[in-house]
mmCIF file of C-alpha atoms (C1' of nucleotides) in Angstrom:
data_model
loop_
_atom_site.group_PDB
_atom_site.id
_atom_site.type_symbol
_atom_site.label_atom_id
_atom_site.label_comp_id
_atom_site.label_asym_id
_atom_site.label_seq_id
_atom_site.Cartn_x
_atom_site.Cartn_y
_atom_site.Cartn_z
ATOM 1 C CA MET A 1 -87.019 -43.352 45.373
ATOM 2 C CA PRO A 2 -85.447 -46.042 47.254
ATOM 3 C CA GLU A 3 -82.127 -47.872 47.179
ATOM 4 C CA GLY A 4 -79.144 -46.824 49.273
ATOM 5 C CA PRO A 5 -78.301 -43.760 47.147
ATOM 6 C CA GLU A 6 -81.864 -42.461 47.192
ATOM 7 C CA LEU A 7 -82.097 -42.901 50.957
ATOM 8 C CA HIS A 8 -78.871 -40.972 51.372
ATOM 9 C CA LEU A 9 -80.001 -38.251 48.962
ATOM 10 C CA ALA A 10 -83.171 -38.015 51.041
ATOM 11 C CA SER A 11 -81.110 -37.378 54.184
ATOM 12 C CA LEU A 12 -79.119 -34.675 52.371
ATOM 13 C CA TYR A 13 -82.378 -33.132 51.215
ATOM 14 C CA VAL A 14 -83.777 -32.998 54.740
ATOM 15 C CA ASN A 15 -80.616 -31.457 56.147
ATOM 16 C CA LYS A 16 -80.470 -28.850 53.412
ATOM 17 C CA MET A 17 -84.129 -27.867 53.499
ATOM 18 C CA CYS A 18 -84.523 -27.940 57.281
ATOM 19 C CA ASN A 19 -81.282 -26.170 58.097
ATOM 20 C CA GLY A 20 -82.238 -23.245 60.352
ATOM 21 C CA VAL A 21 -85.935 -24.126 60.304
ATOM 22 C CA VAL A 22 -87.757 -24.303 63.627
ATOM 23 C CA PHE A 23 -90.538 -26.863 63.872
ATOM 24 C CA THR A 24 -93.367 -26.824 66.360
ATOM 25 C CA GLY A 25 -96.296 -28.716 67.823
ATOM 26 C CA ALA A 26 -97.237 -32.318 67.216
ATOM 27 C CA VAL A 27 -96.230 -34.722 64.469
ATOM 28 C CA ARG A 28 -99.250 -35.621 62.345
ATOM 29 C CA LYS A 29 -99.919 -38.992 60.768
ATOM 30 C CA SER A 30 -102.335 -39.493 57.886
ATOM 31 C CA GLU A 31 -105.655 -41.201 58.558
ATOM 32 C CA VAL A 32 -104.860 -44.081 56.304
ATOM 33 C CA SER A 33 -101.369 -44.980 57.529
ATOM 34 C CA LYS A 34 -100.966 -48.128 59.592
ATOM 35 C CA ASN A 35 -97.589 -47.026 60.928
ATOM 36 C CA PRO A 36 -97.296 -45.980 64.588
ATOM 37 C CA ASP A 37 -98.188 -42.546 65.898
ATOM 38 C CA VAL A 38 -95.217 -40.369 66.764
ATOM 39 C CA PRO A 39 -95.713 -39.180 70.341
ATOM 40 C CA PHE A 40 -93.556 -36.082 70.128
ATOM 41 C CA ILE A 41 -94.818 -32.588 70.966
ATOM 42 C CA CYS A 42 -92.551 -29.587 71.272
ATOM 43 C CA GLU A 43 -92.906 -25.833 71.091
ATOM 44 C CA ALA A 44 -89.639 -25.478 69.198
ATOM 45 C CA TYR A 45 -87.467 -28.201 67.709
ATOM 46 C CA ARG A 46 -85.105 -28.864 64.846
ATOM 47 C CA ILE A 47 -84.870 -31.771 62.425
ATOM 48 C CA THR A 48 -81.738 -33.434 61.086
ATOM 49 C CA ALA A 49 -81.269 -36.645 59.133
ATOM 50 C CA THR A 50 -78.737 -39.366 58.532
ATOM 51 C CA SER A 51 -78.827 -42.510 56.411
ATOM 52 C CA ARG A 52 -77.510 -46.039 56.716
ATOM 53 C CA GLY A 53 -78.014 -48.469 53.855
ATOM 54 C CA LYS A 54 -81.705 -48.522 53.070
ATOM 55 C CA GLU A 55 -82.801 -46.591 56.160
ATOM 56 C CA VAL A 56 -83.036 -42.912 57.122
ATOM 57 C CA ARG A 57 -83.061 -41.681 60.696
ATOM 58 C CA LEU A 58 -84.607 -38.329 61.551
ATOM 59 C CA THR A 59 -83.596 -36.698 64.810
ATOM 60 C CA LEU A 60 -86.033 -34.250 66.389
ATOM 61 C CA THR A 61 -84.115 -32.019 68.780
ATOM 62 C CA PRO A 62 -85.954 -29.710 71.218
ATOM 63 C CA MET A 63 -84.512 -26.215 71.426
ATOM 64 C CA LYS A 64 -83.728 -24.622 74.768
ATOM 65 C CA SER A 65 -86.897 -23.472 76.390
ATOM 66 C CA ASP A 66 -87.198 -20.363 78.557
ATOM 67 C CA ASP A 67 -89.504 -22.152 80.917
ATOM 68 C CA PRO A 68 -88.747 -25.826 81.502
ATOM 69 C CA LYS A 69 -91.446 -26.182 84.165
ATOM 70 C CA GLN A 70 -94.141 -24.910 81.866
ATOM 71 C CA ARG A 71 -92.863 -27.187 79.120
ATOM 72 C CA VAL A 72 -92.977 -30.279 81.296
ATOM 73 C CA LYS A 73 -96.448 -29.391 82.487
ATOM 74 C CA ALA A 74 -97.632 -29.202 78.894
ATOM 75 C CA GLY A 75 -96.295 -32.682 78.191
ATOM 76 C CA GLN A 76 -93.659 -31.418 75.818
ATOM 77 C CA ALA A 77 -90.506 -33.211 74.859
ATOM 78 C CA ASP A 78 -87.225 -32.055 76.290
ATOM 79 C CA GLN A 79 -85.242 -34.986 74.945
ATOM 80 C CA PRO A 80 -84.436 -35.655 71.280
ATOM 81 C CA MET A 81 -86.350 -38.378 69.479
ATOM 82 C CA ASP A 82 -85.069 -40.526 66.626
ATOM 83 C CA ILE A 83 -87.452 -41.869 64.005
ATOM 84 C CA VAL A 84 -86.111 -44.570 61.697
ATOM 85 C CA PHE A 85 -87.679 -44.820 58.235
ATOM 86 C CA ARG A 86 -87.660 -47.460 55.535
ATOM 87 C CA PHE A 87 -88.968 -46.268 52.181
ATOM 88 C CA GLY A 88 -90.609 -49.363 50.714
ATOM 89 C CA MET A 89 -90.995 -48.936 46.949
ATOM 90 C CA SER A 90 -92.079 -45.322 46.854
ATOM 91 C CA GLY A 91 -91.089 -43.335 49.934
ATOM 92 C CA TYR A 92 -89.437 -39.908 49.905
ATOM 93 C CA PHE A 93 -89.325 -36.614 51.860
ATOM 94 C CA ARG A 94 -90.657 -33.270 50.689
ATOM 95 C CA PHE A 95 -90.498 -29.818 52.231
ATOM 96 C CA THR A 96 -93.363 -27.681 50.999
ATOM 97 C CA THR A 97 -95.848 -25.049 52.029
ATOM 98 C CA GLU A 98 -98.959 -26.377 53.690
ATOM 99 C CA ASP A 99 -101.131 -25.955 50.605
ATOM 100 C CA GLU A 100 -98.599 -27.755 48.412
ATOM 101 C CA LEU A 101 -98.654 -30.831 50.656
ATOM 102 C CA PRO A 102 -98.174 -33.811 48.326
ATOM 103 C CA LYS A 103 -100.849 -36.415 47.963
ATOM 104 C CA HIS A 104 -99.870 -39.485 50.022
ATOM 105 C CA ALA A 105 -98.017 -37.450 52.653
ATOM 106 C CA HIS A 106 -98.265 -39.820 55.625
ATOM 107 C CA LEU A 107 -96.186 -38.157 58.323
ATOM 108 C CA CYS A 108 -95.971 -34.373 58.690
ATOM 109 C CA PHE A 109 -93.718 -32.039 60.678
ATOM 110 C CA PHE A 110 -94.840 -28.394 60.827
ATOM 111 C CA SER A 111 -92.542 -25.403 60.903
ATOM 112 C CA LYS A 112 -93.135 -22.473 63.240
ATOM 113 C CA GLU A 113 -93.216 -19.885 60.440
ATOM 114 C CA LYS A 114 -96.334 -18.218 59.130
ATOM 115 C CA PRO A 115 -97.417 -19.405 56.736
ATOM 116 C CA CYS A 116 -95.906 -22.638 57.938
ATOM 117 C CA ARG A 117 -94.041 -25.161 55.858
ATOM 118 C CA VAL A 118 -94.186 -28.912 56.199
ATOM 119 C CA LEU A 119 -91.604 -31.656 56.048
ATOM 120 C CA SER A 120 -93.557 -34.703 54.974
ATOM 121 C CA PHE A 121 -92.849 -38.358 54.405
ATOM 122 C CA VAL A 122 -94.597 -39.195 51.147
ATOM 123 C CA ASP A 123 -95.274 -42.794 50.187
ATOM 124 C CA VAL A 124 -97.732 -43.617 47.415
ATOM 125 C CA ARG A 125 -97.790 -47.371 47.916
ATOM 126 C CA ARG A 126 -97.450 -47.303 51.702
ATOM 127 C CA PHE A 127 -94.884 -50.117 51.820
ATOM 128 C CA GLY A 128 -92.656 -47.750 53.759
ATOM 129 C CA SER A 129 -92.491 -47.754 57.537
ATOM 130 C CA TRP A 130 -91.192 -45.734 60.470
ATOM 131 C CA GLN A 131 -90.360 -46.441 64.081
ATOM 132 C CA PRO A 132 -90.606 -43.677 66.704
ATOM 133 C CA SER A 133 -87.730 -43.830 69.205
ATOM 134 C CA GLY A 134 -86.323 -46.191 66.639
ATOM 135 C CA VAL A 135 -82.917 -47.695 66.073
ATOM 136 C CA TRP A 136 -81.265 -49.028 62.918
ATOM 137 C CA GLN A 137 -83.079 -52.256 62.179
ATOM 138 C CA PRO A 138 -81.240 -55.137 63.890
ATOM 139 C CA GLY A 139 -80.107 -57.685 61.361
ATOM 140 C CA ARG A 140 -79.344 -55.155 58.641
ATOM 141 C CA GLY A 141 -75.679 -55.039 57.800
ATOM 142 C CA PRO A 142 -73.294 -52.077 57.675
ATOM 143 C CA CYS A 143 -73.939 -49.436 55.032
ATOM 144 C CA ILE A 144 -72.432 -50.201 51.641
ATOM 145 C CA MET A 145 -71.607 -46.529 51.140
ATOM 146 C CA PHE A 146 -70.518 -45.208 54.534
ATOM 147 C CA GLU A 147 -69.369 -48.274 56.473
ATOM 148 C CA TYR A 148 -67.400 -49.898 53.703
ATOM 149 C CA LYS A 149 -64.748 -51.481 55.894
ATOM 150 C CA ASN A 150 -67.248 -53.125 58.210
ATOM 151 C CA PHE A 151 -69.394 -54.091 55.264
ATOM 152 C CA SER A 152 -66.497 -55.977 53.650
ATOM 153 C CA LEU A 153 -65.369 -57.584 56.890
ATOM 154 C CA GLN A 154 -68.896 -58.683 57.731
ATOM 155 C CA ILE A 155 -69.143 -60.532 54.439
ATOM 156 C CA LEU A 156 -65.654 -61.998 54.271
ATOM 157 C CA SER A 157 -65.918 -63.293 57.838
ATOM 158 C CA HIS A 158 -69.296 -64.960 57.246
ATOM 159 C CA LEU A 159 -68.759 -66.734 53.945
ATOM 160 C CA SER A 160 -69.736 -70.055 55.518
ATOM 161 C CA ASP A 161 -73.252 -68.672 56.091
ATOM 162 C CA ARG A 162 -75.790 -70.686 54.100
ATOM 163 C CA ALA A 163 -77.012 -67.369 52.715
ATOM 164 C CA PHE A 164 -74.051 -67.507 50.317
ATOM 165 C CA ASP A 165 -75.286 -70.781 48.820
ATOM 166 C CA ARG A 166 -77.679 -68.686 46.727
ATOM 167 C CA PRO A 167 -76.943 -67.057 43.363
ATOM 168 C CA ILE A 168 -74.928 -63.870 43.694
ATOM 169 C CA CYS A 169 -77.709 -61.719 42.264
ATOM 170 C CA GLU A 170 -80.083 -62.863 44.998
ATOM 171 C CA VAL A 171 -77.531 -62.524 47.783
ATOM 172 C CA LEU A 172 -76.931 -58.933 46.703
ATOM 173 C CA LEU A 173 -80.485 -58.163 47.822
ATOM 174 C CA ASN A 174 -79.895 -59.699 51.257
ATOM 175 C CA GLN A 175 -79.851 -56.673 53.535
ATOM 176 C CA LYS A 176 -78.118 -58.585 56.292
ATOM 177 C CA TYR A 177 -74.979 -58.311 54.167
ATOM 178 C CA PHE A 178 -75.694 -55.748 51.448
ATOM 179 C CA ASN A 179 -77.588 -53.000 53.241
ATOM 180 C CA GLY A 180 -78.365 -50.491 50.523
ATOM 181 C CA ILE A 181 -78.215 -52.650 47.407
ATOM 182 C CA GLY A 182 -81.479 -52.944 45.501
ATOM 183 C CA ASN A 183 -82.700 -54.187 42.175
ATOM 184 C CA TYR A 184 -81.114 -51.616 39.884
ATOM 185 C CA LEU A 185 -77.798 -51.576 41.764
ATOM 186 C CA ARG A 186 -77.338 -55.355 41.628
ATOM 187 C CA ALA A 187 -77.834 -55.253 37.873
ATOM 188 C CA GLU A 188 -75.418 -52.375 37.356
ATOM 189 C CA ILE A 189 -72.735 -53.872 39.613
ATOM 190 C CA LEU A 190 -72.750 -57.380 38.118
ATOM 191 C CA PHE A 191 -72.908 -55.951 34.618
ATOM 192 C CA ARG A 192 -69.755 -53.904 35.111
ATOM 193 C CA LEU A 193 -67.781 -56.955 36.181
ATOM 194 C CA ASN A 194 -69.356 -59.270 33.664
ATOM 195 C CA ILE A 195 -70.343 -61.663 36.437
ATOM 196 C CA PRO A 196 -73.169 -64.009 35.436
ATOM 197 C CA PRO A 197 -75.994 -63.234 37.892
ATOM 198 C CA PHE A 198 -76.837 -66.841 38.763
ATOM 199 C CA VAL A 199 -73.384 -67.974 39.794
ATOM 200 C CA PRO A 200 -73.187 -69.228 43.409
ATOM 201 C CA ALA A 201 -72.321 -66.269 45.595
ATOM 202 C CA ARG A 202 -69.661 -68.038 47.618
ATOM 203 C CA LYS A 203 -67.771 -68.923 44.462
ATOM 204 C CA VAL A 204 -67.598 -65.296 43.508
ATOM 205 C CA LEU A 205 -66.733 -64.042 46.970
ATOM 206 C CA GLU A 206 -64.263 -66.578 48.304
ATOM 207 C CA GLY A 207 -62.479 -67.177 45.040
ATOM 208 C CA LEU A 208 -61.225 -70.455 43.670
ATOM 209 C CA GLU A 209 -59.676 -71.888 46.802
ATOM 210 C CA SER A 210 -59.201 -75.314 45.310
ATOM 211 C CA GLU A 211 -55.480 -75.784 44.845
ATOM 212 C CA ASP A 212 -55.833 -77.657 41.612
ATOM 213 C CA LEU A 213 -57.307 -74.674 39.884
ATOM 214 C CA CYS A 214 -54.573 -72.438 41.190
ATOM 215 C CA ASP A 215 -52.013 -75.022 40.160
ATOM 216 C CA ASP A 216 -53.529 -75.141 36.721
ATOM 217 C CA GLU A 217 -52.949 -71.478 36.383
ATOM 218 C CA LYS A 218 -49.455 -71.347 37.763
ATOM 219 C CA PRO A 219 -47.598 -73.117 35.003
ATOM 220 C CA VAL A 220 -49.427 -71.089 32.439
ATOM 221 C CA LYS A 221 -48.369 -67.858 34.035
ATOM 222 C CA ASN A 222 -44.880 -69.138 34.731
ATOM 223 C CA ASP A 223 -44.520 -70.151 31.134
ATOM 224 C CA THR A 224 -45.236 -66.698 29.908
ATOM 225 C CA ASN A 225 -42.421 -64.318 30.579
ATOM 226 C CA THR A 226 -41.600 -62.982 34.009
ATOM 227 C CA LYS A 227 -43.426 -59.749 33.463
ATOM 228 C CA VAL A 228 -46.916 -60.764 34.550
ATOM 229 C CA LYS A 229 -49.553 -58.416 33.345
ATOM 230 C CA GLU A 230 -51.987 -58.938 36.216
ATOM 231 C CA ALA A 231 -51.143 -57.397 39.555
ATOM 232 C CA ARG A 232 -52.080 -60.575 41.408
ATOM 233 C CA PRO A 233 -50.457 -63.642 39.851
ATOM 234 C CA GLU A 234 -51.940 -66.920 41.001
ATOM 235 C CA THR A 235 -54.349 -65.698 43.643
ATOM 236 C CA SER A 236 -57.131 -66.694 41.227
ATOM 237 C CA PHE A 237 -58.851 -64.165 39.062
ATOM 238 C CA ILE A 238 -62.037 -64.721 41.039
ATOM 239 C CA THR A 239 -60.469 -63.328 44.183
ATOM 240 C CA GLU A 240 -59.669 -60.240 42.264
ATOM 241 C CA GLU A 241 -63.193 -60.284 40.947
ATOM 242 C CA SER A 242 -64.606 -60.508 44.460
ATOM 243 C CA GLY A 243 -62.481 -57.586 45.575
ATOM 244 C CA ASP A 244 -63.913 -55.709 42.648
ATOM 245 C CA LEU A 245 -67.406 -56.823 43.527
ATOM 246 C CA LEU A 246 -67.296 -55.525 47.084
ATOM 247 C CA ARG A 247 -65.630 -52.345 45.932
ATOM 248 C CA LEU A 248 -68.273 -51.742 43.280
ATOM 249 C CA CYS A 249 -70.986 -52.313 45.891
ATOM 250 C CA HIS A 250 -69.488 -49.189 47.449
ATOM 251 C CA THR A 251 -68.512 -47.041 44.463
ATOM 252 C CA VAL A 252 -71.455 -47.634 42.135
ATOM 253 C CA PRO A 253 -74.021 -46.354 44.680
ATOM 254 C CA LEU A 254 -71.757 -43.365 45.367
ATOM 255 C CA GLU A 255 -71.797 -42.552 41.664
ATOM 256 C CA VAL A 256 -75.547 -42.156 41.925
ATOM 257 C CA VAL A 257 -75.203 -39.918 44.963
ATOM 258 C CA ASN A 258 -72.703 -37.807 43.027
ATOM 259 C CA LEU A 259 -75.033 -37.413 40.086
ATOM 260 C CA GLY A 260 -76.614 -34.961 42.489
ATOM 261 C CA GLY A 261 -80.123 -35.559 41.226
ATOM 262 C CA LYS A 262 -82.730 -37.575 42.992
ATOM 263 C CA GLY A 263 -81.529 -40.974 41.864
ATOM 264 C CA TYR A 264 -84.184 -43.355 40.701
ATOM 265 C CA ASP A 265 -87.306 -41.245 40.460
ATOM 266 C CA PRO A 266 -89.071 -41.386 37.094
ATOM 267 C CA GLU A 267 -91.489 -38.641 38.155
ATOM 268 C CA LYS A 268 -88.733 -36.072 38.318
ATOM 269 C CA ALA A 269 -87.339 -33.817 35.636
ATOM 270 C CA ASP A 270 -83.736 -34.783 36.319
ATOM 271 C CA TYR A 271 -84.546 -38.450 35.880
ATOM 272 C CA SER A 272 -82.990 -38.345 32.411
ATOM 273 C CA GLU A 273 -79.541 -37.987 33.910
ATOM 274 C CA PHE A 274 -80.037 -41.064 36.048
ATOM 275 C CA GLU A 275 -81.510 -42.926 33.097
ATOM 276 C CA ALA A 276 -78.442 -42.088 31.041
ATOM 277 C CA TRP A 277 -76.245 -43.367 33.860
ATOM 278 C CA LEU A 278 -77.852 -46.824 33.777
ATOM 279 C CA GLN A 279 -75.855 -49.280 31.679
ATOM 280 C CA CYS A 280 -77.946 -52.415 32.171
ATOM 281 C CA TYR A 281 -81.086 -52.063 34.271
ATOM 282 C CA TYR A 282 -84.053 -51.586 31.968
ATOM 283 C CA VAL A 283 -81.686 -50.856 29.089
ATOM 284 C CA ASP A 284 -82.634 -51.827 25.538
ATOM 285 C CA GLY A 285 -80.915 -54.970 24.348
ATOM 286 C CA MET A 286 -80.249 -56.347 27.840
ATOM 287 C CA LYS A 287 -81.777 -59.616 28.971
ATOM 288 C CA SER A 288 -84.031 -60.002 31.962
ATOM 289 C CA ILE A 289 -85.387 -62.955 33.886
ATOM 290 C CA ARG A 290 -87.224 -63.426 37.163
ATOM 291 C CA ASP A 291 -85.036 -64.614 39.997
ATOM 292 C CA HIS A 292 -86.187 -67.193 42.584
ATOM 293 C CA ASN A 293 -87.983 -64.454 44.511
ATOM 294 C CA GLY A 294 -89.812 -63.110 41.508
ATOM 295 C CA ARG A 295 -87.648 -60.013 41.125
ATOM 296 C CA THR A 296 -86.531 -59.080 37.638
ATOM 297 C CA MET A 297 -82.798 -59.536 37.115
ATOM 298 C CA TRP A 298 -81.313 -57.474 34.252
ATOM 299 C CA PHE A 299 -78.065 -58.719 32.750
ATOM 300 C CA LYS A 300 -76.064 -59.326 29.609
ATOM 301 C CA GLY A 301 -74.754 -62.642 28.281
ATOM 302 C CA ASP A 302 -74.604 -65.835 30.310
ATOM 303 C CA PRO A 303 -77.185 -66.076 33.117
ATOM 304 C CA GLY A 304 -75.049 -68.589 35.032
ATOM 305 C CA PRO A 305 -75.621 -72.141 36.304
ATOM 306 C CA MET A 306 -78.229 -71.433 38.994
ATOM 307 C CA ALA A 307 -80.632 -69.596 36.703
ATOM 308 C CA PRO A 308 -84.273 -70.524 37.385
ATOM 309 C CA LYS A 309 -85.426 -73.400 35.189
ATOM 310 C CA GLY A 310 -88.661 -73.672 33.270
ATOM 311 C CA THR A 311 -91.132 -71.099 31.931
ATOM 312 C "C1'" DC I 206 -112.135 -51.248 30.264
ATOM 313 C "C1'" DG I 207 -108.360 -54.791 31.607
ATOM 314 C "C1'" DT I 208 -103.579 -56.819 32.642
ATOM 315 C "C1'" DC I 209 -98.898 -56.235 33.843
ATOM 316 C "C1'" DC I 210 -95.275 -53.958 36.086
ATOM 317 C "C1'" DA I 211 -92.649 -51.101 39.541
ATOM 318 C "C1'" DC I 212 -86.588 -48.620 43.416
ATOM 319 C "C1'" DG I 213 -89.039 -53.772 49.223
ATOM 320 C "C1'" DT I 214 -89.844 -55.953 52.794
ATOM 321 C "C1'" DC I 215 -92.884 -59.152 55.868
ATOM 322 C "C1'" DT I 216 -95.375 -63.421 57.784
ATOM 323 C "C1'" DA I 217 -97.601 -67.380 57.112
ATOM 324 C "C1'" DC I 218 -98.423 -72.144 55.057
ATOM 325 C "C1'" DT X 13 -91.737 -70.161 47.940
ATOM 326 C "C1'" DA X 14 -95.895 -67.982 47.664
ATOM 327 C "C1'" DG X 15 -98.775 -64.449 48.840
ATOM 328 C "C1'" DA X 16 -99.753 -59.855 51.029
ATOM 329 C "C1'" DC X 17 -99.302 -55.204 51.332
ATOM 330 C "C1'" DC X 18 -100.653 -50.675 47.943
ATOM 331 C "C1'" DT X 19 -101.176 -47.022 44.060
ATOM 332 C "C1'" DG X 20 -100.713 -45.687 39.503
ATOM 333 C "C1'" DG X 21 -98.505 -45.573 34.909
ATOM 334 C "C1'" DA X 22 -97.960 -47.939 30.436
ATOM 335 C "C1'" DC X 23 -100.019 -50.367 27.099
ATOM 336 C "C1'" DG X 24 -103.573 -53.573 24.764
ATOM 337 C "C1'" DG X 25 -108.435 -54.453 23.096
#
DNA sequence: CGTCCACGTCTAC
DNA sequence: TAGACCTGGACGG
């Protein structure tokens, strides 16, 4: 399931399915999971979700109890608990009846109905993780979809960070700055702007500061008639490109959310719509090479100057 | 049967 | 800059 759009769709799914549902008892972890136990027990509680980049936070909220003393005696929660999830390569949430519990359900929340239903965190490969009483992981940047302003500012104010020495396609996977971008999104975003994936990130993001390059352009534009076609005359085309890049880091993921399906999830029936949406990632005729971290980069045309050598 | 590949982090040499 | 962490689907012999 899991880049920013899928995580957000997961939070929408939880809120929709669990709206009005009362949960009860303990939270159950699978035998095989190495993630922490969730020490939350409550006679009656509700579940809501929110997402930020590549994380989802569930909030378990105890309902008013008739008998607080009894509740405390039984060791039951009276305060809400947040659980922060990362989905690894295969995490998602499902709300099912107990007998339809998916294989690889690793954390289960039981409803009070009879027969009861179960909200479960399903994760085939178990690369996903959760943190009880958790907070958004420190070091992850603002959400590309829902904290766009902070996301942009964070990047533009840290361009001297050595992280931006790397090729743009690799920096796009750096969650410190691009919280929510994953392997298919980086391909789709760079493809739309025709940016070679292995161009140094800072070059793309800060633009051509060097005066000589700007000066080179000026006379050319001044020579052509006064009606300049581009909106931004000599503020280098790369600056415009970088504005586009940050904007597409926001809008492209939102397109996936607005498809209304499940996003990247080949197991699902509505996967075809997502597949049709892809313009580059895994698309016939596109090129692909392994980046310096061994992840497959899909692109068209020039790979750029920092492309891995050899092989 | 086997090998390769997959939407992502992590930590260890 | 490797690997480790996992399961399972696609595809080759």
